[in-house]
GROMACS .gro file of C-alpha atoms in nm:
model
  236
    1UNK     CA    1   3.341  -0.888  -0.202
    2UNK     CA    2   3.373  -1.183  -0.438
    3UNK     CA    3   3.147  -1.524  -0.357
    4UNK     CA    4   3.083  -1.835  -0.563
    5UNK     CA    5   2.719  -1.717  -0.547
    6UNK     CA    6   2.748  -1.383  -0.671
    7UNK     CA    7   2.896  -1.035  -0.515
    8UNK     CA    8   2.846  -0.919  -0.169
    9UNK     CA    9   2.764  -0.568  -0.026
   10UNK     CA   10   2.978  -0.572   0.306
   11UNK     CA   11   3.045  -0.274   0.550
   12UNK     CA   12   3.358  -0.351   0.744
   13UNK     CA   13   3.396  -0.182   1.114
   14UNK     CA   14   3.656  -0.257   1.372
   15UNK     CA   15   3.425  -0.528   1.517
   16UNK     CA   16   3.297  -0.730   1.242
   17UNK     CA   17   3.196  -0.734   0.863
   18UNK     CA   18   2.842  -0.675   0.810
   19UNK     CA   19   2.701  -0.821   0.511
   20UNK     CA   20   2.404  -0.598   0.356
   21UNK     CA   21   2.129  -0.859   0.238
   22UNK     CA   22   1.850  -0.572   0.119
   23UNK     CA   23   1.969  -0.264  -0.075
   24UNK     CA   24   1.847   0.002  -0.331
   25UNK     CA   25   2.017   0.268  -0.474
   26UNK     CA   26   1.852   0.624  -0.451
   27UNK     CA   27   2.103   0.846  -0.744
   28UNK     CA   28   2.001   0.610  -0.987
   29UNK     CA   29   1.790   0.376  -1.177
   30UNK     CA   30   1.855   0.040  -1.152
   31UNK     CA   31   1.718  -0.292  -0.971
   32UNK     CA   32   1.771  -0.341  -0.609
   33UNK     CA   33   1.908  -0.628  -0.466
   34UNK     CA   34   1.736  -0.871  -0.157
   35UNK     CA   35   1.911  -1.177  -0.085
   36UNK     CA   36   2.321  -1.252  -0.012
   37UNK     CA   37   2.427  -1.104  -0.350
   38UNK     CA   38   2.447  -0.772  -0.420
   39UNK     CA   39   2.468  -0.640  -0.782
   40UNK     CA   40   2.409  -0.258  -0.784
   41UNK     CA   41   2.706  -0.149  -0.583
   42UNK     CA   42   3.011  -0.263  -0.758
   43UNK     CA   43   3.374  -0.059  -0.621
   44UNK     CA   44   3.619  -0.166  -0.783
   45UNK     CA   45   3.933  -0.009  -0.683
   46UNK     CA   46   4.027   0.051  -0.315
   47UNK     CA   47   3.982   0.465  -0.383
   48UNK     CA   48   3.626   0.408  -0.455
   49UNK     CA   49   3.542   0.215  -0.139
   50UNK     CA   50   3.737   0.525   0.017
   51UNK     CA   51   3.515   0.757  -0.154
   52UNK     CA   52   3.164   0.597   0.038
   53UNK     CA   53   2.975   0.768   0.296
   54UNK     CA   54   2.743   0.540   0.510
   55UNK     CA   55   2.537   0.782   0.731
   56UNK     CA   56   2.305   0.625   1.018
   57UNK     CA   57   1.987   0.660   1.147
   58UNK     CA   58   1.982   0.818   1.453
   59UNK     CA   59   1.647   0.582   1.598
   60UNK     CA   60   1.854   0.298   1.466
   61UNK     CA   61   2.150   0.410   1.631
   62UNK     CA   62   1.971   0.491   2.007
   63UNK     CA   63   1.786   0.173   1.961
   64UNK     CA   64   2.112  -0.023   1.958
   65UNK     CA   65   2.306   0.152   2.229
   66UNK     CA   66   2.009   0.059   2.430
   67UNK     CA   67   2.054  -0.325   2.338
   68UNK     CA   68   2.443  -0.298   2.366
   69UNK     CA   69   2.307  -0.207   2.756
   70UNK     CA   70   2.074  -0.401   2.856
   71UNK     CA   71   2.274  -0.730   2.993
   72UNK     CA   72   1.908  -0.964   2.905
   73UNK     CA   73   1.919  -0.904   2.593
   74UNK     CA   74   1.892  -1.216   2.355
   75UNK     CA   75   1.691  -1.092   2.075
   76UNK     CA   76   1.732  -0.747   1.830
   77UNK     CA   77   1.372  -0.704   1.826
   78UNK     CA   78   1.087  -0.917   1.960
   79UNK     CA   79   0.932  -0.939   1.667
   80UNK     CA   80   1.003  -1.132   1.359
   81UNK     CA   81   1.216  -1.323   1.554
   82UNK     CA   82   1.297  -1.582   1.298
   83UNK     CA   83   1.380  -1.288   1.003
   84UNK     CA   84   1.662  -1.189   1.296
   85UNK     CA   85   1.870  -1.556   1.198
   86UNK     CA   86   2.162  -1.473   0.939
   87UNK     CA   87   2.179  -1.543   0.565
   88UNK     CA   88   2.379  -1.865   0.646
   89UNK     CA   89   2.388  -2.197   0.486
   90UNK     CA   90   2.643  -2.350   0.688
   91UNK     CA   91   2.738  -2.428   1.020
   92UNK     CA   92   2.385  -2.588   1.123
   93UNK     CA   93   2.576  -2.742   1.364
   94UNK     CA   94   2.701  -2.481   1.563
   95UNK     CA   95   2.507  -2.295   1.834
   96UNK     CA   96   2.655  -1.928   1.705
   97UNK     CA   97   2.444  -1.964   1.352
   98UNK     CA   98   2.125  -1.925   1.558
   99UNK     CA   99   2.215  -1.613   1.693
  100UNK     CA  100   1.948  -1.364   1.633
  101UNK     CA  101   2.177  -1.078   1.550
  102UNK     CA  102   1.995  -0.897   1.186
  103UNK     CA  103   1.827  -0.623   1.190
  104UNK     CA  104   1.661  -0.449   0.947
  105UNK     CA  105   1.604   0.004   0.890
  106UNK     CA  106   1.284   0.186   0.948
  107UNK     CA  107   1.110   0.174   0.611
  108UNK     CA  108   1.144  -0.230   0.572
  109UNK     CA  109   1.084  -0.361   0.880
  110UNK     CA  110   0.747  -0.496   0.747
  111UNK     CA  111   0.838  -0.895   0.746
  112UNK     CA  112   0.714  -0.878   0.373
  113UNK     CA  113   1.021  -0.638   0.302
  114UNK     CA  114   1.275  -0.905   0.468
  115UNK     CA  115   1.508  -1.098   0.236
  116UNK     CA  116   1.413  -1.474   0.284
  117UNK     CA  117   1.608  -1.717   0.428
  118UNK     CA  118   1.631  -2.115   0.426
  119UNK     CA  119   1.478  -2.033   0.769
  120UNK     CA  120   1.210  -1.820   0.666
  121UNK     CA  121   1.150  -1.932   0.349
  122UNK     CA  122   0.811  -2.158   0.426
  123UNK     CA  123   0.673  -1.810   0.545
  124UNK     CA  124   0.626  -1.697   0.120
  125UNK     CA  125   0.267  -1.661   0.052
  126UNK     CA  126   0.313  -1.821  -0.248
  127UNK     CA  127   0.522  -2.087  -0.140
  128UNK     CA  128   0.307  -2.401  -0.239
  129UNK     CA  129   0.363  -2.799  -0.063
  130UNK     CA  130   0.651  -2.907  -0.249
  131UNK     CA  131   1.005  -2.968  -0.219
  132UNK     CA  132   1.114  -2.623  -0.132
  133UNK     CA  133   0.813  -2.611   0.132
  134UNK     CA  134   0.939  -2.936   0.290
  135UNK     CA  135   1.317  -2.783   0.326
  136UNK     CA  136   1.199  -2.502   0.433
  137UNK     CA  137   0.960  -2.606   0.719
  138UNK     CA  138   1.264  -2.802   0.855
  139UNK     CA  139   1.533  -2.558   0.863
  140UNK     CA  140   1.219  -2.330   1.053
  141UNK     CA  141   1.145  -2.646   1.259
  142UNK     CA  142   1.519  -2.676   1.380
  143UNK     CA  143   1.552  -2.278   1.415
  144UNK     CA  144   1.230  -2.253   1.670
  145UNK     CA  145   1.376  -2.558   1.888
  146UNK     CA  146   1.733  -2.409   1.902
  147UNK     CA  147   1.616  -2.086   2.029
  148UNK     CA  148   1.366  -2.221   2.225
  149UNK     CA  149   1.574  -2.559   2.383
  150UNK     CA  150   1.915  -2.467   2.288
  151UNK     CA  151   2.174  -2.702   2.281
  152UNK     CA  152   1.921  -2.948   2.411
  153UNK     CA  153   1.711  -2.907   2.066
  154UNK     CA  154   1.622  -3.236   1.862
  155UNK     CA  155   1.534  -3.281   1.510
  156UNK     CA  156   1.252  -3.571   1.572
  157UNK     CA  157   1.210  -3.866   1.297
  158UNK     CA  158   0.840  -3.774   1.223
  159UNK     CA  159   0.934  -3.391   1.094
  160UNK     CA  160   1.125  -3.494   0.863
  161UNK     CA  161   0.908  -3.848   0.731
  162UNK     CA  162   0.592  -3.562   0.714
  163UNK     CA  163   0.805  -3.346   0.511
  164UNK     CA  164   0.952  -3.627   0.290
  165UNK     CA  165   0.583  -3.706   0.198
  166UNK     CA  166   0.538  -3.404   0.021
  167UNK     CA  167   0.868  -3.410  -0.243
  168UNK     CA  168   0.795  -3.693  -0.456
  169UNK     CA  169   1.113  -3.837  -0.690
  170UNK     CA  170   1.339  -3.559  -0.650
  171UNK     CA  171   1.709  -3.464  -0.551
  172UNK     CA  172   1.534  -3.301  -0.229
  173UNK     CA  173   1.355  -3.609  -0.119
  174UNK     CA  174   1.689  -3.809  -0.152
  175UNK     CA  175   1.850  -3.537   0.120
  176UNK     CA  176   1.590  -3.618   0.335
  177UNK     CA  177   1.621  -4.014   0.297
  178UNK     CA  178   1.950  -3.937   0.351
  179UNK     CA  179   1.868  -3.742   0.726
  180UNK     CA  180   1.619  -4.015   0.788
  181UNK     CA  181   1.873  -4.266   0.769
  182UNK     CA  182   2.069  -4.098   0.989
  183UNK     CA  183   1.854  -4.268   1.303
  184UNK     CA  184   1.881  -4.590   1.472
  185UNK     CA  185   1.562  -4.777   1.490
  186UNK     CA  186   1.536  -4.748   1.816
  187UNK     CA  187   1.526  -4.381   1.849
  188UNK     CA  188   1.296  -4.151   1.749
  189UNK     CA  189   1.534  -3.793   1.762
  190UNK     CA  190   1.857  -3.706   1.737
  191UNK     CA  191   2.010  -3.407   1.817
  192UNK     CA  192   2.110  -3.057   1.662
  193UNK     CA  193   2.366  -2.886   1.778
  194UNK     CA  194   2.726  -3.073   1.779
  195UNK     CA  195   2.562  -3.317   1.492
  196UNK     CA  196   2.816  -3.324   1.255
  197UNK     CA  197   2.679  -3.569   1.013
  198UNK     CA  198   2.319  -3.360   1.039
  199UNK     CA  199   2.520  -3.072   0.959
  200UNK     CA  200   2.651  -3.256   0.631
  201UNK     CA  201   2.310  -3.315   0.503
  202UNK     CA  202   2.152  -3.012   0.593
  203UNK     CA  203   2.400  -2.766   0.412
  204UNK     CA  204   2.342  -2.976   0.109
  205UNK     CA  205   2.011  -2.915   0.128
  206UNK     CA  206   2.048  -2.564   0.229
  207UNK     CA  207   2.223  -2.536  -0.126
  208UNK     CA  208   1.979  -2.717  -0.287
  209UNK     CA  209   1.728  -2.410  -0.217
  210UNK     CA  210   1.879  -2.143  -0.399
  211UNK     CA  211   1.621  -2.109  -0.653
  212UNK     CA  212   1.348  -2.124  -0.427
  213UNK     CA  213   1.482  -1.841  -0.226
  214UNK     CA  214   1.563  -1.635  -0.543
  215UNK     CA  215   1.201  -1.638  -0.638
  216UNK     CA  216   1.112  -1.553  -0.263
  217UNK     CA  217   1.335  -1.267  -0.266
  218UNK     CA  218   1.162  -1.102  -0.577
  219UNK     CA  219   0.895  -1.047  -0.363
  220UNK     CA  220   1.062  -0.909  -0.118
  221UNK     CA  221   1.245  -0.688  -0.405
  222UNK     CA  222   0.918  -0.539  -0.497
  223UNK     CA  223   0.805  -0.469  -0.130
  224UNK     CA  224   1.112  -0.305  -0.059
  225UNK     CA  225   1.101  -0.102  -0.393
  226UNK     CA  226   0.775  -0.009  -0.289
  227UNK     CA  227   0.814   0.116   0.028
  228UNK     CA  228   1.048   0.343  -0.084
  229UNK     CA  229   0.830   0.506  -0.384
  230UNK     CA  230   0.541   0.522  -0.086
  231UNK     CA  231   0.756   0.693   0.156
  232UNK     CA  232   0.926   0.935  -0.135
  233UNK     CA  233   0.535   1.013  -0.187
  234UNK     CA  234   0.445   1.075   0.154
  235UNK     CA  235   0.730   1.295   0.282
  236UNK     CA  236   0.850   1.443  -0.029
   0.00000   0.00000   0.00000
């Protein structure tokens, strides 16, 4: 599937599309891919996507009839619950974009393995204070209050004044201004969900981190290309 950011991998099923954000092809040599774009898998005719077998692993499989089940469920997997958010850069707005709904197979569910998002992305080791570490602690700022508040979740004036003191004279910084100006002075927090003109300035900056989450994902890209050559060792 075409995308002004690149190709996709999806997997359509009578329910939903699924977009693949980690993948690694096994008959040949070639990069992997970690992240929304997906380069190694390219059909281009409607006979080739015809042609593909996806087969399923049966743990996998059990382990989600057991979720569909049980009526509590809120969560895929209690832990790594912020990896569980979608690749989305959008709809910040909207209560449905915190859904923890990804899931990951077997051999990468190490949280090293897991394609970073602008909501995981101040979890890189390497990630150093900066711009991208400032955007990044508040999309994971607003994604722990939503799931823990809801629609009652705030974004409060001091996050993001903390996090403008560490971007200096850039185009992130001037986003932020932007969000900070977005109180009154007599308030101290405004609100997440049904924000519209938070939403504005947040997908902004959500696009503004593309290159910081390209050189997250490389990371990733080796831990998943890893894991593979470790487990192709171990059960040969």
């Amino acid at each position: 599937m075409s995308a002004p950011d690149g190709p996709r991998l999806v997997i359509g099923t009578q329910s939903c599309n699924v977009l693949v954000t980690s993948s690694l092809r096994l008959d040949t040599l070639g990069m992997g891919s970690v992240g929304g774009s997906t380069t190694s898998f390219q059909l281009n005719t409607a006979d080739d996507s015809k042609a593909v077998k996806i087969f399923l692993d049966l743990e996998s499989v059990e382990s989600a009839f057991d979720l569909a089940r049980n009526k509590d469920a809120w969560t895929v997997s209690r832990r790594n619950i912020l990896c569980q958010l979608r690749q989305l850069r959008s709809k910040f707005h909207d209560a449905s974009t915190y859904f923890l709904c990804r899931a990951s197979g077997y051999t990468t569910r190490h949280h090293v393995s897991q394609p970073y998002s602008v909501f995981t992305l101040i979890n890189f080791d390497q990630s150093r204070p900066g711009s991208g570490a400032a955007a990044g602690s508040i999309f994971k700022t607003i994604a722990i209050r939503i799931i823990k508040e809801g629609e009652n979740a705030k974004l409060y004036l001091s996050t993001l004044k903390e996090c403008r003191g560490q971007c200096g004279d850039t185009k992130i910084a001037s986003i932020l201004d932007a969000m900070i100006g977005l109180f009154s002075p007599e308030t101290d927090s405004i609100p997440i969900i049904g924000n519209c003109q938070l939403n504005t300035q947040l997908e902004i900056l959500a696009g503004h981190m593309s290159s910081f989450l390209a050189t997250a994902n490389k990371s990733a890209l080796a831990q998943v290309e890893h894991s593979f050559t470790h487990t192709s060792v171990a059960h040969p």
